[in-house]
Coordinates of C-alpha atoms in Angstrom, one line a residue:
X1 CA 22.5 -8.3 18.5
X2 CA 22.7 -9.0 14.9
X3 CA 20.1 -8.1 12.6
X4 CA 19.0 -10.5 9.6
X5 CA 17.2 -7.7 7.6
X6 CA 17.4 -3.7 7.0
X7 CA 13.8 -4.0 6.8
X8 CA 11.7 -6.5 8.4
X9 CA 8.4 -5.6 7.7
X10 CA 7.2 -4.5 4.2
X11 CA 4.2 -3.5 2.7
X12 CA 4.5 -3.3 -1.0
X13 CA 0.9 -1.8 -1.5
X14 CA -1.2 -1.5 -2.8
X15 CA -1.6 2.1 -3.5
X16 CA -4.6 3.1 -1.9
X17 CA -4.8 -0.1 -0.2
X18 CA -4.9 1.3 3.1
X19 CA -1.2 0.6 4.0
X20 CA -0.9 4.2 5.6
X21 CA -3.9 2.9 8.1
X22 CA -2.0 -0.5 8.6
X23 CA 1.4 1.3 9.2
X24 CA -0.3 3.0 11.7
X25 CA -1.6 0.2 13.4
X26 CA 1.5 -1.9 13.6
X27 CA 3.3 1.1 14.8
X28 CA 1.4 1.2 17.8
X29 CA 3.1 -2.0 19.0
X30 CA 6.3 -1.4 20.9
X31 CA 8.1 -3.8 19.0
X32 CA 8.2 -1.9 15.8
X33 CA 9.5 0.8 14.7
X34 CA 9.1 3.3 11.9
X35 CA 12.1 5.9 10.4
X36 CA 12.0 9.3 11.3
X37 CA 10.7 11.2 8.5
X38 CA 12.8 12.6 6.6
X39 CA 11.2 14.2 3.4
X40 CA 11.5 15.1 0.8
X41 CA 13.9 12.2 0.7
X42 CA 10.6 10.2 2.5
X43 CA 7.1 10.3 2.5
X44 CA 6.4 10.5 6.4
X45 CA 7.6 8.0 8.5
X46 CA 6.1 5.2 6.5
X47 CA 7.3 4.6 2.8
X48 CA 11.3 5.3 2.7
X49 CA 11.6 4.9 -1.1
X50 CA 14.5 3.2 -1.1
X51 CA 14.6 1.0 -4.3
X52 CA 12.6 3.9 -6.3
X53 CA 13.7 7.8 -5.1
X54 CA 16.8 6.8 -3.2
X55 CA 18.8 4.0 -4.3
X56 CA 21.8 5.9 -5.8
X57 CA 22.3 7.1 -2.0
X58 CA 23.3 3.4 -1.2
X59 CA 22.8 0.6 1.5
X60 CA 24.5 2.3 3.9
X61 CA 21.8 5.0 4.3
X62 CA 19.3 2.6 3.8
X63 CA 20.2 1.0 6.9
X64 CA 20.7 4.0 8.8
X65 CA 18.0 5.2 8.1
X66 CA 15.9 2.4 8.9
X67 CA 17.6 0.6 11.7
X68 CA 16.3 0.7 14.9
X69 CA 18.0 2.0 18.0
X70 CA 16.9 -1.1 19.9
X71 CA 17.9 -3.9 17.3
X72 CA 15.3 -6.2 18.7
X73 CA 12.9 -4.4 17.1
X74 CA 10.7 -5.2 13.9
X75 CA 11.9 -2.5 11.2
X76 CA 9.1 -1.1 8.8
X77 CA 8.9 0.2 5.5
X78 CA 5.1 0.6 3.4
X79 CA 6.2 2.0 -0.3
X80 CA 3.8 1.0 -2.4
X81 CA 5.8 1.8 -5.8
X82 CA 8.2 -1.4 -4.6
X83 CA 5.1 -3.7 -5.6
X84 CA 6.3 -3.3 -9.2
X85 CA 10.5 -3.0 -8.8
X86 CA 12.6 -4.7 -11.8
X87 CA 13.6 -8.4 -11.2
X88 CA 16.8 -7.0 -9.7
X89 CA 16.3 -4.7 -7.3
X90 CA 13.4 -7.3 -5.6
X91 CA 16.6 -9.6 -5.7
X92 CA 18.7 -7.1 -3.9
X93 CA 15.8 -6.7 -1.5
X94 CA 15.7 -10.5 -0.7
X95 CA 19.6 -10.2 -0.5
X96 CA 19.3 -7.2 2.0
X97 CA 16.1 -9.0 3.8
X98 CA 16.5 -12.3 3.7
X99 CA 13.8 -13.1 6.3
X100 CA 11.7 -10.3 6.5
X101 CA 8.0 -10.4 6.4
X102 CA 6.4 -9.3 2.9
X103 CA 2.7 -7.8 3.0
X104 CA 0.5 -6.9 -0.5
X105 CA -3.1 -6.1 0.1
X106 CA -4.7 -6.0 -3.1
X107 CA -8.0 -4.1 -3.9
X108 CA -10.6 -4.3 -6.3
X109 CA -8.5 -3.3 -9.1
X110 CA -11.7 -0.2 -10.5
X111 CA -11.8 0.7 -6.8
X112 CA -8.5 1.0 -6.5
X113 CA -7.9 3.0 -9.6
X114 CA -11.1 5.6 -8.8
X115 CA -9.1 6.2 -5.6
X116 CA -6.2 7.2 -6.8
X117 CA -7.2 9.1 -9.5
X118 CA -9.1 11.5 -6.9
X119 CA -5.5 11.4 -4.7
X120 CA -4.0 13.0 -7.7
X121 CA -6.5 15.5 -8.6
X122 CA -6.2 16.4 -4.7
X123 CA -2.5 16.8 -5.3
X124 CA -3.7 19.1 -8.5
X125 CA -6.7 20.9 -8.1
X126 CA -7.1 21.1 -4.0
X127 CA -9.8 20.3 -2.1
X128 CA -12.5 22.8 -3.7
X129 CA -12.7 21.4 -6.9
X130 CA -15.9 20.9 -8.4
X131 CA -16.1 20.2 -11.7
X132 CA -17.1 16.1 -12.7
X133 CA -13.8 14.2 -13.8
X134 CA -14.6 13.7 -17.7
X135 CA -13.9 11.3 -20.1
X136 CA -11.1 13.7 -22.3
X137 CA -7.7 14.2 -22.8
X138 CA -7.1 15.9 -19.2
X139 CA -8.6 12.3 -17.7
X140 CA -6.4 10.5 -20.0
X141 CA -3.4 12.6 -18.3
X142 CA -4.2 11.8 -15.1
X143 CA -4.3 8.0 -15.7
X144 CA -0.8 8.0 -17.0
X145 CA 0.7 10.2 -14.4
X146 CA -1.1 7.8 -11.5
X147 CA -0.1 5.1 -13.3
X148 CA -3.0 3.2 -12.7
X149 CA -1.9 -0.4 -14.8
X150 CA 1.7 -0.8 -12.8
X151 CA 0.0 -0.3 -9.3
X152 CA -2.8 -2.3 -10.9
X153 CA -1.2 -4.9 -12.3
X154 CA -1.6 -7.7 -8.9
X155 CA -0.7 -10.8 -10.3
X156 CA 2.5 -10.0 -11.9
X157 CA 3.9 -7.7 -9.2
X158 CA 2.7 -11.0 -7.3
X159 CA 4.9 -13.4 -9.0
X160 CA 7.6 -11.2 -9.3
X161 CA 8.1 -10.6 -5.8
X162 CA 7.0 -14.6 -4.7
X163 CA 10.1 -15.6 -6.7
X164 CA 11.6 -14.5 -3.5
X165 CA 9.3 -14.4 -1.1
X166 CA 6.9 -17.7 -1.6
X167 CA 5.4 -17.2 1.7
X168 CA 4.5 -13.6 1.7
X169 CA 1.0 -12.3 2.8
X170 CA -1.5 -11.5 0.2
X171 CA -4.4 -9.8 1.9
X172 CA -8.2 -8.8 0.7
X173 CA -8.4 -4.9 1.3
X174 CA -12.6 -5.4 1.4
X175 CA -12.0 -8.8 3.9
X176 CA -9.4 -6.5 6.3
X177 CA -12.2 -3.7 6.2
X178 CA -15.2 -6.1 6.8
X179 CA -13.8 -7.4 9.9
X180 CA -11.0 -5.2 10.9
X181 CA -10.2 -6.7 14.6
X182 CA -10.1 -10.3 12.9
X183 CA -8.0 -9.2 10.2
X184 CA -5.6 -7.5 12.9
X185 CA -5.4 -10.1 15.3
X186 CA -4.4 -12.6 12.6
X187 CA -1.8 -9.8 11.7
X188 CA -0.2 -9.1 14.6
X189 CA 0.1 -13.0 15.0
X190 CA 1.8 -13.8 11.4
X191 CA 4.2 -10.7 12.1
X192 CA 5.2 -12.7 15.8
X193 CA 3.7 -9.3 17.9
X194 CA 2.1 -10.2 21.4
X195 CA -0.9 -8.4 21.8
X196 CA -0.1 -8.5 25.7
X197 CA 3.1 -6.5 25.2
X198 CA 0.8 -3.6 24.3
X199 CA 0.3 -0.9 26.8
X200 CA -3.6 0.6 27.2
X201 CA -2.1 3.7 24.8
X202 CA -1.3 1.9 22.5
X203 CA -4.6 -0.3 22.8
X204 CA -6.3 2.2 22.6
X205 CA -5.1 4.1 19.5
X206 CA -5.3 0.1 17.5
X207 CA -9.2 0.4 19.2
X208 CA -9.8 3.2 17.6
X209 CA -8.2 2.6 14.1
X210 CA -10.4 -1.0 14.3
X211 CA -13.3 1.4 15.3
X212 CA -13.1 3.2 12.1
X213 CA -10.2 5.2 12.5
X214 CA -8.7 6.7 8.9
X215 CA -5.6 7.7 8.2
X216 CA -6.0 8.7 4.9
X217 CA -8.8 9.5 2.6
X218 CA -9.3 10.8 -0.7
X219 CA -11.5 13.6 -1.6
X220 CA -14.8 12.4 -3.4
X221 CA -14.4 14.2 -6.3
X222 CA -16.9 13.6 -8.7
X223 CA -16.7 11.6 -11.9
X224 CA -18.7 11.0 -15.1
X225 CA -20.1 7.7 -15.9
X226 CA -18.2 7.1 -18.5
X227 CA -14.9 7.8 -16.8
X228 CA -16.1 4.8 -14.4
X229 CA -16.7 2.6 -17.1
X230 CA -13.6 3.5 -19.1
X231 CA -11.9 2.1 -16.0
X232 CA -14.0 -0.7 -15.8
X233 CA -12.9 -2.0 -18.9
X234 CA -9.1 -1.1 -17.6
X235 CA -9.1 -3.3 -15.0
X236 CA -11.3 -5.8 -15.8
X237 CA -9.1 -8.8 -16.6
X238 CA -7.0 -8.1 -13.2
X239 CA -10.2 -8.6 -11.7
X240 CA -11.3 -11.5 -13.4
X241 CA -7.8 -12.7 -13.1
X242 CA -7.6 -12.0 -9.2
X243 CA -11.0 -13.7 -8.5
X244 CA -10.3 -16.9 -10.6
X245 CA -6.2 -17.5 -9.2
X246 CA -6.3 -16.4 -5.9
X247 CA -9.7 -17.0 -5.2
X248 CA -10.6 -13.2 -4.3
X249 CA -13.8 -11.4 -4.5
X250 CA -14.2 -7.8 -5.3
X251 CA -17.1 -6.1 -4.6
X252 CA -16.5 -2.1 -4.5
X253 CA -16.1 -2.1 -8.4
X254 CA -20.0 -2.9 -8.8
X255 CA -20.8 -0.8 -6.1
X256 CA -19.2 2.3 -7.2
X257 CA -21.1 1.6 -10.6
X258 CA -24.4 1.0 -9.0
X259 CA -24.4 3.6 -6.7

C-alpha cells in the first residue's frame, strides 16, 4: 500500500490547548497510530518535533519514525511549536503531506498564556512553589522563554498554514470542553474513524477522557493581579481579532480576572 503522507494527522496546537488530551483520544482508535517515544529526540509519543528539534536528521527518519507498521493506518504527530514554522518548512510539510488532515484549536489567547506560564514555572520551580508570580523582571523572563506572542499569535499562524491547507480544522478549546462527546464525535467523523471499529477498551478509555479524563494539567500557581492584567493587555487584540474573523468567543480570560 502506498502512503500519501508521513504524517496524516497533525495538531499544530495550540500549546496548552489540550492537544495531549486529544492525542490521547484519537489514539484509542485502532486506526491510528502514534511513534514510539523516543526522547529526548521526542516529547512522548505525541509531538515528534520534526520541522523544529529534528529536521537536520532528514526525511528519511522522519518517516521512519512515524510510519506505521500497518500502512493503512492514520499517522499522528501533535507539536504545537509547528503552528508558527517559516513559510518554507509549512511548504515542505504540504509537500511531504499532501493530504493529511490539519487540526489548530485555539484558546482564549490570556487563558492560554496563564497556562503556560505556570507549565514553565513547573518546569523551574517544581511543584511546591509558593510564592505569587509578580509583575518584575523574573515574570518578564518567563514570558520570553514561553514565548507567549508566537504560540499566541492565532491568526497569522492561521493564514500561514491555510496557504496550504485551506480546509484545515480550526477548533474552539472552550466549545470542545463544553461538550466534549459532541466535539469528539464530529472529530472522529472529519478524520474518517468509525466509531464501530472501536473495541469496549478502547470505548472505554474515550468514555472516560469525555468524562473528564486529563492528561495534562498545569500547577495553579498563584499570580498577582497585575501579572493577569499585564497579559490581558498582551493578548488582547488576538482576542478581539479571533472573536470578530472567525467568529470565536472566549470566555476563560474574564473568568480568570473575575474570579
Amino acid at each position: 500500500m502506498t502512503r500519501e503522507n508521513i504524517t496524516d494527522i497533525l495538531c499544530i496546537g495550540c500549546q496548552k490547548g489540550s492537544t495531549s488530551w486529544l492525542h490521547s483520544v484519537l489514539n484509542s482508535h485502532p486506526m491510528t497510530h502514534s511513534f514510539p517515544s523516543s526522547g529526548p529526540l521526542t516529547s512522548t509519543d505525541k509531538e515528534a518535533h520534526f520541522w523544529d528539534w529534528n529536521h537536520e536528521r532528514g526525511v528519511d527518519w522522519y518517516r521512519t519514525l512515524v510510519t506505521p507498521p500497518n500502512p493503512a493506518k492514520l499517522s499522528m504527530d501533535f507539536t504545537p511549536e509547528y503552528a508558527f514554522l517559516p513559510a518554507e518548512h509549512i511548504a515542505e510539510c504540504k509537500a511531504l503531506n499532501p493530504t493529511a488532515k490539519v487540526i489548530y484549536i485555539l484558546r482564549d489567547p490570556m487563558a492560554r498564556a496563564v497556562s503556560a506560564l505556570r507549565m514553565h514555572m513547573l518546569w523551574r520551580y517544581g511543584k511546591d512553589h509558593a510564592e505569587p508570580l509578580h509583575h518584575d523582571d523574573e515574570f518578564l523572563t518567563l514570558v520570553r522563554n514561553s514565548r507567549i506572542t508566537l504560540h499566541g499569535a492565532f491568526l497569522q499562524n492561521l493564514r500561514a498554514w491555510q496557504k496550504h491547507y485551506p480546509d484545515m480544522m480550526v477548533l474552539n478549546y472552550e466549545d470542545f470542553h463544553n461538550d466534549r462527546a459532541a466535539s469528539v464525535a464530529r472529530i472522529f467523523a472529519a478524520l474518517g474513524l468509525d466509531t464501530n471499529e472501536m473495541d469496549e477498551g478502547s470505548q472505554r478509555r474515550v468514555d472516560r477522557l469525555i468524562d473528564g479524563g486529563r492528561v495534562w494539567e498545569s500547577e495553579k500557581f498563584p499570580m498577582d493581579r497585575s501579572v493577569l492584567m499585564f497579559l490581558q493587555g498582551l493578548t488582547w487584540r488576538v482576542r478581539q481579532a479571533c472573536e470578530s474573523e472567525l467568529t470565536m468567543r472566549f470566555a476563560e480570560g474574564e473568568q480568570l480576572l473575575n474570579g
